[in-house]
Amino acid sequence: RITAQLIDATADKHLWSEKFDRELTDIFAIQDEIARAVVSAIEPQLYQAESLRARATPTTELRAWDYAMRALPHVWRFNGRDMAIAEKLLDVALTYDPDYAFAHSLRALVLAMRVHMGWEVDTAPALAKANESAARAAALDPEDAWSHLAAGYCRLLARETADAIAEMEAAIRLNPSAAMAHMALAIASNHAGRSDAGRRAIEEAMRISPRDPLMTYFSAIRSTSEFIDKNYAEGLAWARKATRESPDNPSALRSAAICHAMLGNLEEARAALARVKAIQPGLSMHYVEKVQPFTDPELRERYIAAFRIAGLT
């Protein structure tokens, strides 16, 4: 097996890779065959990369870059208040450079996550802005991992799960070390009912970023994978791990509530529900039914029923 990989060293960006499996008979013939295959494969990638280099350079407006960098720590804190601050900082960045692709990608991602996590009350305008920024980022820099991640999250909330997964896989191909992209792929896989794919993706996120500030959410996502497979005790164990990592993680508390409910622990389910409602006051059956983008019919019905058992109205 020979693996060939093409990297833009100046931008530290992955452009192309391929594996070649051959029988080791005539080594020189294999060398010639693979050399021809590599040259023919990378030529269009080189031209495309040079074209993008000419038109998709990073912002030269330092104030735009500064405000985007200020937004990032708030994104990693991953709570409603900080995400709102990140959105405002990114809006300022885009007033200085309306064509800053990274700021558009991050803004789209922040808006989509605010809706998904229940931190945004007025969901329709937020989703419209998220889609607008995601489309702008894709037009400005279609070979950037962040733009694919943003587009994928928007597709997820539109319940276009196959497209969401494809976008997140594209983000990972462009930046295999992006733990957030693996996290988003796990979320999309879980919502499609593909628990095994969800486990693999979140385990990869944990492997490549073992001290990630979003580790509590990695654990909560793993809990969802177990809920999908009706492993409610295991799901509860992962939810508890997530709340040990961050007691105010609404995803973990929601997962604990529904796992307790399916295990028949109704008192514990109601207690977990009360804790999450203190953090997410807008939690309701409307949020569960309309915002959480489960597309597998059986899973969707079971997920909704679990919240009803836990006492959500």
Coordinates of C-alpha atoms in Angstrom, one line a residue:
R1 CA 0.0 0.0 0.0
I2 CA 1.3 3.4 -1.0
T3 CA -0.3 6.6 0.3
A4 CA 0.3 9.8 -1.6
Q5 CA -0.7 13.2 -0.1
L6 CA -0.5 16.7 -1.5
I7 CA -0.2 19.6 1.0
D8 CA -0.1 23.3 0.4
A9 CA 2.8 23.9 2.8
T10 CA 2.4 27.7 2.9
A11 CA -1.2 27.5 4.1
D12 CA -0.8 24.2 5.9
K13 CA -3.9 23.0 3.9
H14 CA -4.6 19.4 2.8
L15 CA -5.3 19.4 -1.0
W16 CA -5.5 15.7 -2.1
S17 CA -4.7 12.2 -0.9
E18 CA -5.1 8.7 -2.3
K19 CA -4.2 5.1 -1.3
F20 CA -2.9 2.7 -4.0
D21 CA -3.1 -1.0 -3.2
R22 CA -1.1 -3.2 -5.6
E23 CA 0.4 -6.7 -5.8
L24 CA 4.2 -6.4 -5.4
T25 CA 5.4 -8.1 -8.5
D26 CA 7.4 -5.7 -10.8
I27 CA 8.4 -2.8 -8.5
F28 CA 9.4 -0.6 -11.4
A29 CA 6.2 -1.1 -13.3
I30 CA 4.3 -0.2 -10.1
Q31 CA 6.4 2.9 -9.6
D32 CA 5.6 4.1 -13.1
E33 CA 1.9 3.3 -12.8
I34 CA 1.5 5.2 -9.5
A35 CA 3.6 8.1 -10.7
R36 CA 1.3 8.5 -13.7
A37 CA -1.8 8.2 -11.5
V38 CA -0.5 10.8 -9.1
V39 CA 0.5 13.3 -11.8
S40 CA -2.9 13.0 -13.5
A41 CA -4.8 13.2 -10.3
I42 CA -3.0 16.3 -8.8
E43 CA -2.8 18.5 -11.9
P44 CA -6.4 19.8 -11.6
Q45 CA -6.0 20.1 -7.8
L46 CA -2.9 22.3 -8.4
Y47 CA -4.7 24.5 -10.8
Q48 CA -7.7 24.8 -8.5
A49 CA -5.4 25.6 -5.5
E50 CA -3.6 28.3 -7.4
S51 CA -6.9 29.8 -8.5
L52 CA -8.2 29.8 -4.9
R53 CA -4.9 31.3 -3.7
A54 CA -5.4 34.2 -6.1
R55 CA -8.9 35.1 -4.9
A56 CA -9.4 33.6 -1.4
T57 CA -6.6 35.1 0.5
P58 CA -7.0 35.8 4.3
T59 CA -8.3 39.2 5.2
T60 CA -5.8 42.1 5.1
E61 CA -8.0 44.1 7.4
L62 CA -6.4 43.6 10.8
R63 CA -9.5 44.8 12.7
A64 CA -11.6 42.1 11.0
W65 CA -9.1 39.5 12.0
D66 CA -8.8 40.9 15.5
Y67 CA -12.6 40.7 16.1
A68 CA -12.8 37.1 14.7
M69 CA -10.0 36.0 17.0
R70 CA -11.8 37.7 20.0
A71 CA -14.9 35.6 19.1
L72 CA -13.1 32.2 19.2
P73 CA -12.6 31.9 23.0
H74 CA -16.4 32.5 23.4
V75 CA -17.2 29.8 20.8
W76 CA -15.0 27.3 22.8
R77 CA -16.8 28.1 26.0
F78 CA -20.0 26.8 24.3
N79 CA -22.8 28.3 26.3
G80 CA -25.7 30.6 25.4
R81 CA -24.2 33.8 26.8
D82 CA -20.7 33.4 25.2
M83 CA -22.2 32.3 21.8
A84 CA -24.3 35.5 21.8
I85 CA -21.1 37.5 22.4
A86 CA -19.2 35.6 19.7
E87 CA -22.0 36.5 17.2
K88 CA -21.7 40.2 18.0
L89 CA -17.9 40.1 17.6
L90 CA -18.2 38.4 14.3
D91 CA -20.8 40.9 13.1
V92 CA -18.2 43.7 13.9
A93 CA -15.5 41.7 12.0
L94 CA -17.7 41.6 8.9
T95 CA -18.3 45.3 9.0
Y96 CA -14.5 45.8 8.5
D97 CA -14.3 43.1 5.8
P98 CA -17.6 41.8 4.4
D99 CA -15.6 39.3 2.3
Y100 CA -13.8 37.6 5.2
A101 CA -14.6 33.9 4.6
F102 CA -13.6 32.6 8.0
A103 CA -15.7 35.2 9.8
H104 CA -18.7 34.2 7.7
S105 CA -18.1 30.5 8.4
L106 CA -17.8 31.0 12.1
R107 CA -20.8 33.3 12.3
A108 CA -22.9 30.7 10.5
L109 CA -21.7 28.0 12.8
V110 CA -22.4 30.1 15.9
L111 CA -25.9 30.9 14.8
A112 CA -26.7 27.3 13.9
M113 CA -25.4 26.0 17.2
R114 CA -27.4 28.7 19.1
V115 CA -30.6 27.3 17.5
H116 CA -29.6 23.6 17.9
M117 CA -28.7 24.0 21.6
G118 CA -31.9 26.0 22.4
W119 CA -30.0 29.2 23.2
E120 CA -31.9 31.1 20.5
V121 CA -35.6 31.9 21.0
D122 CA -36.2 33.5 17.6
T123 CA -35.0 30.6 15.5
A124 CA -36.2 31.5 12.0
P125 CA -34.3 34.7 11.6
A126 CA -31.2 33.1 13.1
L127 CA -31.3 30.2 10.7
A128 CA -31.8 32.6 7.8
K129 CA -28.7 34.5 8.8
A130 CA -26.8 31.3 9.3
N131 CA -27.6 30.0 5.9
E132 CA -26.7 33.4 4.4
S133 CA -23.3 33.4 6.0
A134 CA -22.6 29.7 5.2
A135 CA -23.4 30.3 1.5
R136 CA -21.2 33.4 1.5
A137 CA -18.3 31.5 3.1
A138 CA -18.6 28.7 0.5
A139 CA -18.6 31.1 -2.3
L140 CA -15.5 32.9 -0.9
D141 CA -13.4 29.9 0.0
P142 CA -14.9 26.5 -1.1
E143 CA -11.8 24.7 -0.1
D144 CA -11.8 25.8 3.6
A145 CA -12.8 23.2 6.2
W146 CA -14.7 25.8 8.3
S147 CA -17.0 26.7 5.4
H148 CA -18.0 23.0 4.9
L149 CA -18.5 22.6 8.6
A150 CA -20.8 25.7 8.7
A151 CA -22.7 24.5 5.6
G152 CA -23.1 21.0 7.2
Y153 CA -24.5 22.3 10.4
C154 CA -27.1 24.4 8.5
R155 CA -28.0 21.3 6.4
L156 CA -28.4 19.3 9.7
L157 CA -30.9 21.8 11.1
A158 CA -32.8 21.7 7.8
R159 CA -33.0 17.9 8.4
E160 CA -31.0 17.4 5.2
T161 CA -29.0 14.8 7.0
A162 CA -27.2 13.1 4.1
D163 CA -26.0 16.5 2.8
A164 CA -25.0 17.5 6.3
I165 CA -22.9 14.3 6.7
A166 CA -21.3 14.9 3.2
E167 CA -20.3 18.4 4.1
M168 CA -18.8 17.4 7.5
E169 CA -16.9 14.6 5.8
A170 CA -15.6 17.2 3.3
A171 CA -14.5 19.4 6.2
I172 CA -12.6 16.4 7.7
R173 CA -10.9 15.6 4.4
L174 CA -9.7 19.2 4.3
N175 CA -8.6 19.2 8.0
P176 CA -8.4 15.7 9.5
S177 CA -7.3 17.1 12.8
A178 CA -10.4 19.3 13.3
A179 CA -12.0 17.8 16.4
M180 CA -15.1 20.0 16.0
A181 CA -15.7 18.6 12.5
H182 CA -15.6 15.1 13.9
M183 CA -17.9 16.2 16.7
A184 CA -20.4 17.6 14.1
L185 CA -20.2 14.5 12.0
A186 CA -21.0 12.4 15.1
I187 CA -24.1 14.7 15.8
A188 CA -25.3 14.3 12.2
S189 CA -24.7 10.6 12.2
N190 CA -26.7 10.2 15.5
H191 CA -29.6 12.3 14.2
A192 CA -29.7 10.0 11.1
G193 CA -29.9 7.0 13.5
R194 CA -26.4 5.8 12.5
S195 CA -25.1 5.2 16.0
D196 CA -22.0 3.2 15.0
A197 CA -20.9 6.0 12.7
G198 CA -21.7 8.5 15.6
R199 CA -19.5 6.5 18.0
R200 CA -16.6 6.3 15.6
A201 CA -16.7 10.0 14.8
I202 CA -16.9 11.1 18.5
E203 CA -14.2 8.6 19.5
E204 CA -11.9 10.1 16.9
A205 CA -12.6 13.6 18.2
M206 CA -11.7 12.4 21.7
R207 CA -8.6 10.7 20.4
I208 CA -7.2 13.7 18.4
S209 CA -8.1 16.3 21.1
P210 CA -8.0 14.6 24.5
R211 CA -8.0 17.9 26.4
D212 CA -10.6 19.6 24.2
P213 CA -12.7 22.3 25.9
L214 CA -15.7 20.6 24.3
M215 CA -15.0 17.2 25.9
T216 CA -18.2 17.4 28.0
Y217 CA -20.1 17.7 24.7
F218 CA -18.2 14.8 23.2
S219 CA -19.4 12.7 26.2
A220 CA -23.0 13.9 25.8
I221 CA -22.9 12.9 22.1
R222 CA -21.6 9.5 23.0
S223 CA -24.6 9.2 25.4
T224 CA -26.9 9.9 22.4
S225 CA -25.3 7.1 20.4
E226 CA -26.1 4.7 23.3
F227 CA -29.7 6.0 23.6
I228 CA -30.2 5.2 19.9
D229 CA -29.2 1.6 20.5
K230 CA -31.4 1.4 23.6
N231 CA -28.4 1.0 25.8
Y232 CA -29.9 3.4 28.4
A233 CA -27.7 2.5 31.3
E234 CA -24.6 3.1 29.2
G235 CA -26.1 6.3 27.9
L236 CA -26.7 7.4 31.4
A237 CA -23.1 6.7 32.4
W238 CA -21.9 8.9 29.5
A239 CA -24.4 11.6 30.4
R240 CA -23.1 11.5 34.0
K241 CA -19.5 11.7 32.8
A242 CA -20.4 14.8 30.7
T243 CA -22.0 16.5 33.7
R244 CA -19.0 15.8 35.8
E245 CA -16.9 17.5 33.2
S246 CA -19.4 20.4 33.1
P247 CA -22.5 20.5 35.4
D248 CA -24.2 23.1 33.2
N249 CA -24.1 21.1 30.0
P250 CA -27.7 21.1 28.8
S251 CA -27.1 18.3 26.2
A252 CA -25.9 16.0 29.0
L253 CA -28.8 16.8 31.3
R254 CA -31.3 16.3 28.5
S255 CA -29.6 12.9 27.8
A256 CA -29.7 12.0 31.5
A257 CA -33.4 12.8 31.7
I258 CA -34.4 10.7 28.8
C259 CA -32.1 7.7 29.8
H260 CA -33.5 7.8 33.3
A261 CA -37.1 7.9 31.8
M262 CA -36.5 4.9 29.7
L263 CA -35.0 3.0 32.6
G264 CA -38.1 3.8 34.7
N265 CA -36.3 6.2 37.1
L266 CA -39.0 8.8 36.9
E267 CA -37.9 10.8 40.0
E268 CA -34.4 11.1 38.7
A269 CA -35.7 11.9 35.2
R270 CA -37.8 14.8 36.5
A271 CA -34.8 16.1 38.6
A272 CA -32.6 16.1 35.6
L273 CA -35.3 17.9 33.6
A274 CA -35.6 20.5 36.3
R275 CA -31.9 21.1 36.2
V276 CA -31.8 21.5 32.4
K277 CA -34.8 23.9 32.4
A278 CA -32.9 26.1 34.8
I279 CA -30.2 26.4 32.2
Q280 CA -32.4 26.2 29.1
P281 CA -35.7 27.9 30.1
G282 CA -37.1 27.5 26.6
L283 CA -37.0 23.7 26.8
S284 CA -40.4 22.4 25.7
M285 CA -41.9 19.7 23.6
H286 CA -42.0 22.2 20.8
Y287 CA -38.2 22.4 21.0
V288 CA -37.8 18.7 21.1
E289 CA -40.2 18.1 18.2
K290 CA -39.3 21.0 15.9
V291 CA -35.6 21.9 16.6
Q292 CA -33.9 18.6 17.4
P293 CA -33.3 17.3 13.8
F294 CA -33.7 13.5 14.2
T295 CA -34.7 12.1 10.8
D296 CA -35.0 8.4 11.6
P297 CA -38.8 7.9 12.2
E298 CA -38.6 5.3 14.9
L299 CA -35.8 7.1 16.8
R300 CA -37.6 10.4 16.5
E301 CA -40.7 9.0 18.1
R302 CA -38.8 7.2 20.9
Y303 CA -36.8 10.4 21.6
I304 CA -40.0 12.5 21.9
A305 CA -41.7 9.8 24.0
A306 CA -38.8 9.7 26.4
F307 CA -39.2 13.4 27.1
R308 CA -42.9 13.0 27.7
I309 CA -42.2 10.2 30.2
A310 CA -39.7 12.5 31.9
G311 CA -42.6 15.0 32.3
L312 CA -41.8 17.6 29.7
T313 CA -44.8 19.5 28.3

